[in-house]
Tab-separated table of C-alpha atoms in Angstrom:
chain	number	residue	atom	x	y	z
A	1	UNK	CA	74.236	106.927	126.904
A	2	UNK	CA	71.805	105.603	124.329
A	3	UNK	CA	73.117	105.196	120.765
A	4	UNK	CA	70.638	104.728	117.951
A	5	UNK	CA	72.032	104.220	114.453
A	6	UNK	CA	69.886	105.423	111.599
A	7	UNK	CA	69.920	105.883	107.849
A	8	UNK	CA	67.925	109.081	107.503
A	9	UNK	CA	68.819	111.869	105.099
A	10	UNK	CA	72.117	113.306	106.252
A	11	UNK	CA	74.942	115.657	105.409
A	12	UNK	CA	78.627	114.904	105.194
A	13	UNK	CA	82.296	115.495	105.801
A	14	UNK	CA	85.477	114.851	103.925
A	15	UNK	CA	86.421	112.135	106.350
A	16	UNK	CA	88.520	109.581	104.450
A	17	UNK	CA	86.428	106.737	103.135
A	18	UNK	CA	87.626	103.353	101.966
A	19	UNK	CA	86.876	102.086	98.485
A	20	UNK	CA	83.984	100.072	99.933
A	21	UNK	CA	82.341	103.253	101.294
A	22	UNK	CA	83.232	102.810	104.976
A	23	UNK	CA	84.787	105.520	107.148
A	24	UNK	CA	88.239	105.063	108.597
A	25	UNK	CA	87.504	107.208	111.671
A	26	UNK	CA	85.006	107.307	114.459
A	27	UNK	CA	83.070	110.482	115.270
A	28	UNK	CA	82.122	111.193	118.841
A	29	UNK	CA	81.257	113.708	121.566
A	30	UNK	CA	83.950	115.092	123.844
A	31	UNK	CA	82.518	114.468	127.314
A	32	UNK	CA	83.271	116.279	130.561
A	33	UNK	CA	85.595	113.507	131.715
A	34	UNK	CA	87.701	113.719	128.545
A	35	UNK	CA	86.347	110.648	126.793
A	36	UNK	CA	85.204	110.594	123.173
A	37	UNK	CA	81.816	108.857	123.317
A	38	UNK	CA	81.236	107.344	119.887
A	39	UNK	CA	78.314	108.563	117.806
A	40	UNK	CA	79.372	107.245	114.402
A	41	UNK	CA	81.936	104.450	114.846
A	42	UNK	CA	84.814	103.760	112.499
A	43	UNK	CA	83.836	101.642	109.487
A	44	UNK	CA	80.407	103.322	109.281
A	45	UNK	CA	78.682	103.416	105.916
A	46	UNK	CA	78.727	106.778	104.101
A	47	UNK	CA	76.286	108.437	103.873
A	48	UNK	CA	75.210	107.673	107.407
A	49	UNK	CA	73.733	109.198	110.511
A	50	UNK	CA	73.238	108.478	114.194
A	51	UNK	CA	71.507	109.926	117.260
A	52	UNK	CA	72.574	110.119	120.874
A	53	UNK	CA	70.755	111.094	124.089
A	54	UNK	CA	72.902	112.642	126.805
A	55	UNK	CA	72.725	114.722	129.937
A	56	UNK	CA	74.783	117.380	131.696
A	57	UNK	CA	77.643	116.568	134.058
A	58	UNK	CA	76.235	118.810	136.799
A	59	UNK	CA	72.940	120.047	138.233
A	60	UNK	CA	71.112	123.206	137.059
A	61	UNK	CA	73.115	123.704	133.872
A	62	UNK	CA	71.422	126.175	131.527
A	63	UNK	CA	73.768	125.773	128.566
A	64	UNK	CA	75.848	122.946	127.176
A	65	UNK	CA	78.905	123.198	124.938
A	66	UNK	CA	79.084	120.271	122.536
A	67	UNK	CA	82.356	119.324	120.859
A	68	UNK	CA	82.481	116.794	118.005
A	69	UNK	CA	85.794	115.005	117.492
A	70	UNK	CA	87.099	112.451	115.007
A	71	UNK	CA	89.799	109.858	115.441
A	72	UNK	CA	90.689	106.365	116.534
A	73	UNK	CA	91.221	106.836	120.257
A	74	UNK	CA	88.944	106.969	123.273
A	75	UNK	CA	90.760	109.966	124.780
A	76	UNK	CA	89.071	112.990	123.222
A	77	UNK	CA	92.088	115.285	123.405
A	78	UNK	CA	94.049	112.851	121.225
A	79	UNK	CA	91.461	113.217	118.479
A	80	UNK	CA	90.699	116.027	116.045
A	81	UNK	CA	88.164	118.734	116.847
A	82	UNK	CA	85.701	119.013	113.966
A	83	UNK	CA	83.253	121.537	115.365
A	84	UNK	CA	81.997	123.051	118.591
A	85	UNK	CA	78.677	124.729	119.395
A	86	UNK	CA	76.490	125.619	122.382
A	87	UNK	CA	72.822	124.868	123.057
A	88	UNK	CA	70.844	126.860	125.632
A	89	UNK	CA	68.598	124.751	127.821
A	90	UNK	CA	66.062	127.387	128.793
A	91	UNK	CA	65.084	128.188	132.386
A	92	UNK	CA	64.488	124.642	133.591
A	93	UNK	CA	66.697	123.428	136.442
A	94	UNK	CA	67.790	120.267	134.706
A	95	UNK	CA	68.857	117.565	137.141
A	96	UNK	CA	72.026	115.671	136.319
A	97	UNK	CA	71.498	112.149	135.028
A	98	UNK	CA	68.272	112.676	133.110
A	99	UNK	CA	68.644	112.656	129.306
A	100	UNK	CA	67.843	116.178	128.237
A	101	UNK	CA	69.624	116.776	124.935
A	102	UNK	CA	69.259	114.781	121.733
A	103	UNK	CA	72.202	114.888	119.349
A	104	UNK	CA	71.985	114.005	115.666
A	105	UNK	CA	75.084	113.639	113.511
A	106	UNK	CA	75.124	113.005	109.766
A	107	UNK	CA	77.762	112.876	107.054
A	108	UNK	CA	78.350	112.118	103.408
A	109	UNK	CA	81.231	113.158	101.157
A	110	UNK	CA	81.000	116.940	101.379
A	111	UNK	CA	79.524	118.127	104.686
A	112	UNK	CA	79.103	117.315	108.337
A	113	UNK	CA	75.812	118.244	110.059
A	114	UNK	CA	75.175	118.458	113.785
A	115	UNK	CA	71.664	118.884	115.289
A	116	UNK	CA	70.930	119.426	118.994
A	117	UNK	CA	67.481	119.447	120.630
A	118	UNK	CA	66.673	120.348	124.234
A	119	UNK	CA	64.012	117.755	125.031
A	120	UNK	CA	62.245	120.009	127.583
A	121	UNK	CA	62.379	123.523	126.146
A	122	UNK	CA	62.303	122.493	122.509
A	123	UNK	CA	65.337	124.631	121.649
A	124	UNK	CA	67.081	123.443	118.468
A	125	UNK	CA	70.583	124.192	117.162
A	126	UNK	CA	71.833	123.070	113.756
A	127	UNK	CA	75.405	123.420	112.476
A	128	UNK	CA	76.716	122.427	109.045
A	129	UNK	CA	80.401	122.544	108.181
A	130	UNK	CA	82.599	121.630	105.245
A	131	UNK	CA	85.847	123.002	106.684
A	132	UNK	CA	87.866	122.011	109.702
A	133	UNK	CA	89.300	124.248	112.438
A	134	UNK	CA	93.044	124.623	112.882
A	135	UNK	CA	94.983	122.525	115.344
A	136	UNK	CA	97.111	124.066	118.058
A	137	UNK	CA	100.189	123.208	116.006
A	138	UNK	CA	99.211	125.417	113.069
A	139	UNK	CA	96.713	125.781	110.259
A	140	UNK	CA	95.795	122.493	108.635
A	141	UNK	CA	93.157	121.949	105.963
A	142	UNK	CA	90.408	119.378	106.002
A	143	UNK	CA	92.397	117.345	103.458
A	144	UNK	CA	94.911	116.753	106.251
A	145	UNK	CA	92.356	114.912	108.364
A	146	UNK	CA	93.917	111.456	107.796
A	147	UNK	CA	97.019	112.667	109.607
A	148	UNK	CA	95.130	114.053	112.579
A	149	UNK	CA	96.481	111.674	115.211
A	150	UNK	CA	100.081	112.174	114.015
A	151	UNK	CA	100.135	115.940	113.669
A	152	UNK	CA	100.707	116.675	117.342
A	153	UNK	CA	102.466	113.386	118.092
A	154	UNK	CA	104.671	112.228	115.243
A	155	UNK	CA	105.617	109.114	117.203
A	156	UNK	CA	102.107	107.734	117.243
A	157	UNK	CA	101.805	103.957	116.919
A	158	UNK	CA	98.306	104.149	115.448
A	159	UNK	CA	98.120	102.584	112.014
A	160	UNK	CA	98.189	105.097	109.187
A	161	UNK	CA	95.332	104.161	106.838
A	162	UNK	CA	96.153	106.513	103.973
A	163	UNK	CA	95.220	109.860	102.475
A	164	UNK	CA	92.152	111.419	100.916
A	165	UNK	CA	92.964	113.050	97.576
A	166	UNK	CA	90.488	115.887	97.515
A	167	UNK	CA	90.678	116.976	93.883
A	168	UNK	CA	90.666	113.431	92.558
A	169	UNK	CA	87.847	112.380	94.934
A	170	UNK	CA	89.781	109.204	95.697
A	171	UNK	CA	91.338	107.623	98.745
A	172	UNK	CA	94.888	106.257	98.812
A	173	UNK	CA	94.914	103.105	100.938
A	174	UNK	CA	98.090	102.240	102.812
A	175	UNK	CA	98.867	98.917	104.442
A	176	UNK	CA	99.963	98.567	108.058
A	177	UNK	CA	103.450	97.235	108.670
A	178	UNK	CA	104.915	95.194	111.482
A	179	UNK	CA	107.101	98.073	112.611
A	180	UNK	CA	105.755	100.538	115.153
A	181	UNK	CA	107.477	103.783	116.049
A	182	UNK	CA	109.076	103.885	119.445
A	183	UNK	CA	110.811	106.780	121.161
A	184	UNK	CA	113.264	104.373	122.777
A	185	UNK	CA	116.172	104.753	120.363
A	186	UNK	CA	117.804	101.499	121.372
A	187	UNK	CA	114.724	99.580	120.214
A	188	UNK	CA	115.091	100.761	116.601
A	189	UNK	CA	116.388	98.080	114.209
A	190	UNK	CA	119.782	99.317	113.056
A	191	UNK	CA	122.094	98.684	110.156
A	192	UNK	CA	124.982	96.471	111.264
A	193	UNK	CA	127.617	98.442	109.331
A	194	UNK	CA	126.573	102.074	109.746
A	195	UNK	CA	124.745	101.818	113.072
A	196	UNK	CA	121.974	103.983	111.595
A	197	UNK	CA	118.276	103.146	111.778
A	198	UNK	CA	117.667	100.376	109.250
A	199	UNK	CA	116.189	101.487	105.879
A	200	UNK	CA	113.446	98.844	105.990
A	201	UNK	CA	112.245	100.465	109.229
A	202	UNK	CA	112.229	104.081	108.083
A	203	UNK	CA	110.797	103.027	104.729
A	204	UNK	CA	107.753	101.443	106.347
A	205	UNK	CA	106.292	104.702	107.697
A	206	UNK	CA	104.657	107.826	106.288
A	207	UNK	CA	106.730	110.770	107.466
A	208	UNK	CA	105.675	114.458	107.586
A	209	UNK	CA	108.044	115.398	104.755
A	210	UNK	CA	106.404	112.859	102.455
A	211	UNK	CA	102.958	114.063	103.409
A	212	UNK	CA	103.948	117.657	102.653
A	213	UNK	CA	105.173	116.673	99.184
A	214	UNK	CA	102.072	114.574	98.525
A	215	UNK	CA	99.783	117.502	99.276
A	216	UNK	CA	101.813	119.946	97.188
A	217	UNK	CA	101.974	117.669	94.151
A	218	UNK	CA	98.290	116.802	94.452
A	219	UNK	CA	97.414	120.457	93.924
A	220	UNK	CA	100.072	121.242	91.292
A	221	UNK	CA	100.168	118.127	89.095
A	222	UNK	CA	96.429	117.634	88.815
A	223	UNK	CA	96.188	119.803	85.698
A	224	UNK	CA	99.631	119.084	84.219
A	225	UNK	CA	100.182	117.266	80.947
A	226	UNK	CA	101.181	113.582	81.333
A	227	UNK	CA	104.747	113.370	82.603
A	228	UNK	CA	107.447	110.799	83.314
A	229	UNK	CA	107.962	110.782	87.094
A	230	UNK	CA	110.448	108.829	89.187
A	231	UNK	CA	110.515	108.701	92.978
A	232	UNK	CA	113.637	107.745	94.916
A	233	UNK	CA	113.378	106.059	98.293
A	234	UNK	CA	109.637	105.525	97.863
A	235	UNK	CA	109.159	103.692	101.172
A	236	UNK	CA	105.425	103.016	101.421
A	237	UNK	CA	104.899	104.436	97.926
A	238	UNK	CA	102.477	107.077	99.233
A	239	UNK	CA	103.802	109.973	97.132
A	240	UNK	CA	104.196	108.092	93.854
A	241	UNK	CA	100.917	106.215	94.185
A	242	UNK	CA	99.096	109.465	94.940
A	243	UNK	CA	100.310	110.823	91.605
A	244	UNK	CA	99.078	107.634	89.962
A	245	UNK	CA	95.673	108.154	91.559
A	246	UNK	CA	95.295	111.591	90.000
A	247	UNK	CA	94.394	109.844	86.757
A	248	UNK	CA	96.107	112.390	84.491
A	249	UNK	CA	98.210	109.927	82.510
A	250	UNK	CA	101.404	110.435	84.513
A	251	UNK	CA	103.807	107.495	84.231
A	252	UNK	CA	105.307	106.885	87.680
A	253	UNK	CA	108.295	104.742	88.605
A	254	UNK	CA	108.710	104.027	92.314
A	255	UNK	CA	112.150	102.926	93.443
A	256	UNK	CA	113.741	101.772	96.673
A	257	UNK	CA	116.044	99.115	98.031
A	258	UNK	CA	114.897	95.564	97.227
A	259	UNK	CA	113.970	94.953	100.886
A	260	UNK	CA	111.337	97.711	100.695
A	261	UNK	CA	109.689	96.817	97.389
A	262	UNK	CA	107.180	94.271	98.714
A	263	UNK	CA	105.468	96.950	100.798
A	264	UNK	CA	105.163	99.207	97.739
A	265	UNK	CA	103.757	96.347	95.676
A	266	UNK	CA	101.236	95.549	98.405
A	267	UNK	CA	100.092	99.165	98.584
A	268	UNK	CA	99.742	99.241	94.801
A	269	UNK	CA	97.544	96.120	94.957
A	270	UNK	CA	95.339	97.822	97.568
A	271	UNK	CA	94.690	100.743	95.226
A	272	UNK	CA	92.906	99.347	92.166
A	273	UNK	CA	92.013	102.895	91.093
A	274	UNK	CA	95.673	103.444	90.172
A	275	UNK	CA	96.376	102.742	86.502
A	276	UNK	CA	98.569	99.681	86.978
A	277	UNK	CA	100.017	100.000	83.495
A	278	UNK	CA	101.313	103.492	84.292
A	279	UNK	CA	103.121	102.512	87.495
A	280	UNK	CA	106.428	100.653	87.711
A	281	UNK	CA	108.212	99.453	90.837
A	282	UNK	CA	111.958	99.002	90.435
A	283	UNK	CA	114.936	98.363	92.740
A	284	UNK	CA	117.412	101.222	92.888
A	285	UNK	CA	120.451	101.273	95.164
A	286	UNK	CA	122.131	104.690	95.102
A	287	UNK	CA	125.514	103.142	95.826
A	288	UNK	CA	125.328	101.137	92.594
A	289	UNK	CA	125.235	102.227	88.931
A	290	UNK	CA	121.778	103.291	87.787
A	291	UNK	CA	120.212	100.592	85.576
A	292	UNK	CA	120.303	101.556	81.903
A	293	UNK	CA	116.515	101.470	81.479
A	294	UNK	CA	116.100	104.001	84.275
A	295	UNK	CA	119.087	106.160	83.343
A	296	UNK	CA	118.016	106.405	79.683
A	297	UNK	CA	114.479	107.620	80.432
A	298	UNK	CA	113.717	111.320	79.970
A	299	UNK	CA	112.303	112.237	83.360
A	300	UNK	CA	110.243	115.389	83.737
A	301	UNK	CA	110.148	115.069	87.531
A	302	UNK	CA	112.410	113.391	90.074
A	303	UNK	CA	111.054	113.153	93.617
A	304	UNK	CA	112.400	112.116	96.994
A	305	UNK	CA	110.906	112.728	100.438
A	306	UNK	CA	112.718	112.485	103.771
A	307	UNK	CA	115.659	110.637	102.270
A	308	UNK	CA	118.216	113.061	103.714
A	309	UNK	CA	119.088	111.128	106.839
A	310	UNK	CA	122.106	108.881	106.328
A	311	UNK	CA	125.310	110.920	105.982
A	312	UNK	CA	127.134	108.194	104.099
A	313	UNK	CA	124.407	108.214	101.416
A	314	UNK	CA	124.465	111.947	100.618
A	315	UNK	CA	127.066	111.647	97.858
A	316	UNK	CA	125.546	108.484	96.329
A	317	UNK	CA	122.126	110.157	96.295
A	318	UNK	CA	123.492	113.231	94.513
A	319	UNK	CA	125.368	111.056	92.039
A	320	UNK	CA	122.148	109.159	91.310
A	321	UNK	CA	120.254	112.415	90.808
A	322	UNK	CA	122.803	113.632	88.293
A	323	UNK	CA	122.394	110.452	86.256
A	324	UNK	CA	118.613	110.935	86.091
A	325	UNK	CA	118.193	114.614	85.266
A	326	UNK	CA	118.482	116.729	82.165
A	327	UNK	CA	118.417	120.509	81.794
A	328	UNK	CA	114.602	120.414	81.807
A	329	UNK	CA	114.084	118.011	84.710
A	330	UNK	CA	112.553	119.404	87.884
A	331	UNK	CA	113.543	117.805	91.171
A	332	UNK	CA	111.215	118.090	94.157
A	333	UNK	CA	112.507	116.991	97.521
A	334	UNK	CA	111.313	117.452	101.077
A	335	UNK	CA	113.044	116.870	104.365
A	336	UNK	CA	112.759	117.353	108.084
A	337	UNK	CA	115.775	119.187	109.464
A	338	UNK	CA	117.659	116.953	111.888
A	339	UNK	CA	120.842	118.153	113.565
A	340	UNK	CA	123.131	119.649	110.867
A	341	UNK	CA	122.565	116.876	108.346
A	342	UNK	CA	120.269	118.787	106.029
A	343	UNK	CA	122.658	121.759	105.942
A	344	UNK	CA	125.434	119.429	104.840
A	345	UNK	CA	123.268	117.908	102.141
A	346	UNK	CA	122.068	121.262	100.800
A	347	UNK	CA	125.645	122.496	100.658
A	348	UNK	CA	126.709	119.457	98.650
A	349	UNK	CA	123.698	119.577	96.341
A	350	UNK	CA	124.061	123.313	95.639
A	351	UNK	CA	127.357	122.640	93.817
A	352	UNK	CA	125.404	121.005	91.010
A	353	UNK	CA	121.800	122.201	91.340
A	354	UNK	CA	119.991	125.493	91.728
A	355	UNK	CA	117.796	125.059	94.813
A	356	UNK	CA	114.690	127.034	95.727
A	357	UNK	CA	112.474	126.661	98.780
A	358	UNK	CA	108.829	126.007	97.892
A	359	UNK	CA	106.092	127.738	99.896
A	360	UNK	CA	103.695	125.235	101.469
A	361	UNK	CA	101.728	127.489	103.784
A	362	UNK	CA	98.691	125.195	103.783
A	363	UNK	CA	100.589	122.052	104.703
A	364	UNK	CA	103.253	122.903	107.248
A	365	UNK	CA	105.072	120.743	109.755
A	366	UNK	CA	107.700	121.680	112.325
A	367	UNK	CA	111.239	121.895	110.912
A	368	UNK	CA	110.130	120.436	107.576
A	369	UNK	CA	110.576	122.067	104.154
A	370	UNK	CA	109.945	121.376	100.477
A	371	UNK	CA	112.472	122.330	97.781
A	372	UNK	CA	112.668	122.512	94.007
A	373	UNK	CA	115.968	121.943	92.232
A	374	UNK	CA	117.183	122.170	88.636
A	375	UNK	CA	120.557	121.315	87.186
A	376	UNK	CA	123.052	124.165	87.021
A	377	UNK	CA	124.420	125.072	83.600
A	378	UNK	CA	127.213	122.824	82.324
A	379	UNK	CA	126.684	120.299	85.100
A	380	UNK	CA	124.918	117.560	83.173
A	381	UNK	CA	127.124	114.547	82.641
A	382	UNK	CA	129.715	115.638	85.188
A	383	UNK	CA	131.000	112.783	87.316
A	384	UNK	CA	130.632	113.503	91.000
A	385	UNK	CA	133.864	112.908	92.889
A	386	UNK	CA	133.237	110.767	95.960
């Protein structure tokens, strides 16, 4: 394999790009032995292009299927299929091991272009795409590309670099944490009192429910008038910071337990495009009275994503919600259904809020839903009995 990097005129893709103009993913060719041979490595400059010479895996092949994948792993099937095409090699009996096809790949911020040339027959195939195929798990848009290695395997240990906000043309950077997901339950750090997975562990990851909410709000708050928004259990801060990145004047307050706030602050520092004056980071423990400054604010939106996990916190969470909302406040919450816990929570919440499921056909995940809730009549100010 011969790799020649170039800087010729090229096309592009909506692959997430860091603020310094470097890609977060590598692009490569899916080879016959299941390896993704890199064409454009991660941290390539955008726009950028590269060329590769390759041969067939067998003798006397008259057509080659070429699959371009993106991701962070060498195993092609663990990466995301961007496009696939076939080039016919004419009537020559090509021997294996002799370079016979030249591949050119180019990208910038809107398209991806693939060129293939048969070096003997002169046949040329060119493909340009600005949309991504669906994965086997369901339809997923090109804006979901940053999640590609987690979509099929939600337990992936690969660092999550962030999200590309398509409408805002900005990238939300997220910082790696010291905690990696592990399917061995006994290896999870656990709370000494409850025995549940420790909040600082769950709060250090981007979960599918949060991603679903992020994508929905990105498309529905982009054209809204400036609003006061508070997020509960912010974790990494991905949802709240994404709203801050929209640049529409929304004032966002991100809250979590004190142990989780440093991660949110770090992620805020890594996103200079966020209006720092419009973002606040505050401690908020649902088991304690809501601080006066937070309780006295007129919130247009209250958000929480994948916070419905700890049974002993369901009532404190609902009590906190009731102290934050008015008759005009809209609550958005998302959750992955685990055991019967979400049914219990919805039953409790429905005593005080009208709950509606929100359609998210473009951004779906297994057993994960997004909801909208508003306070029922005559419920504001009622003290929740615990």
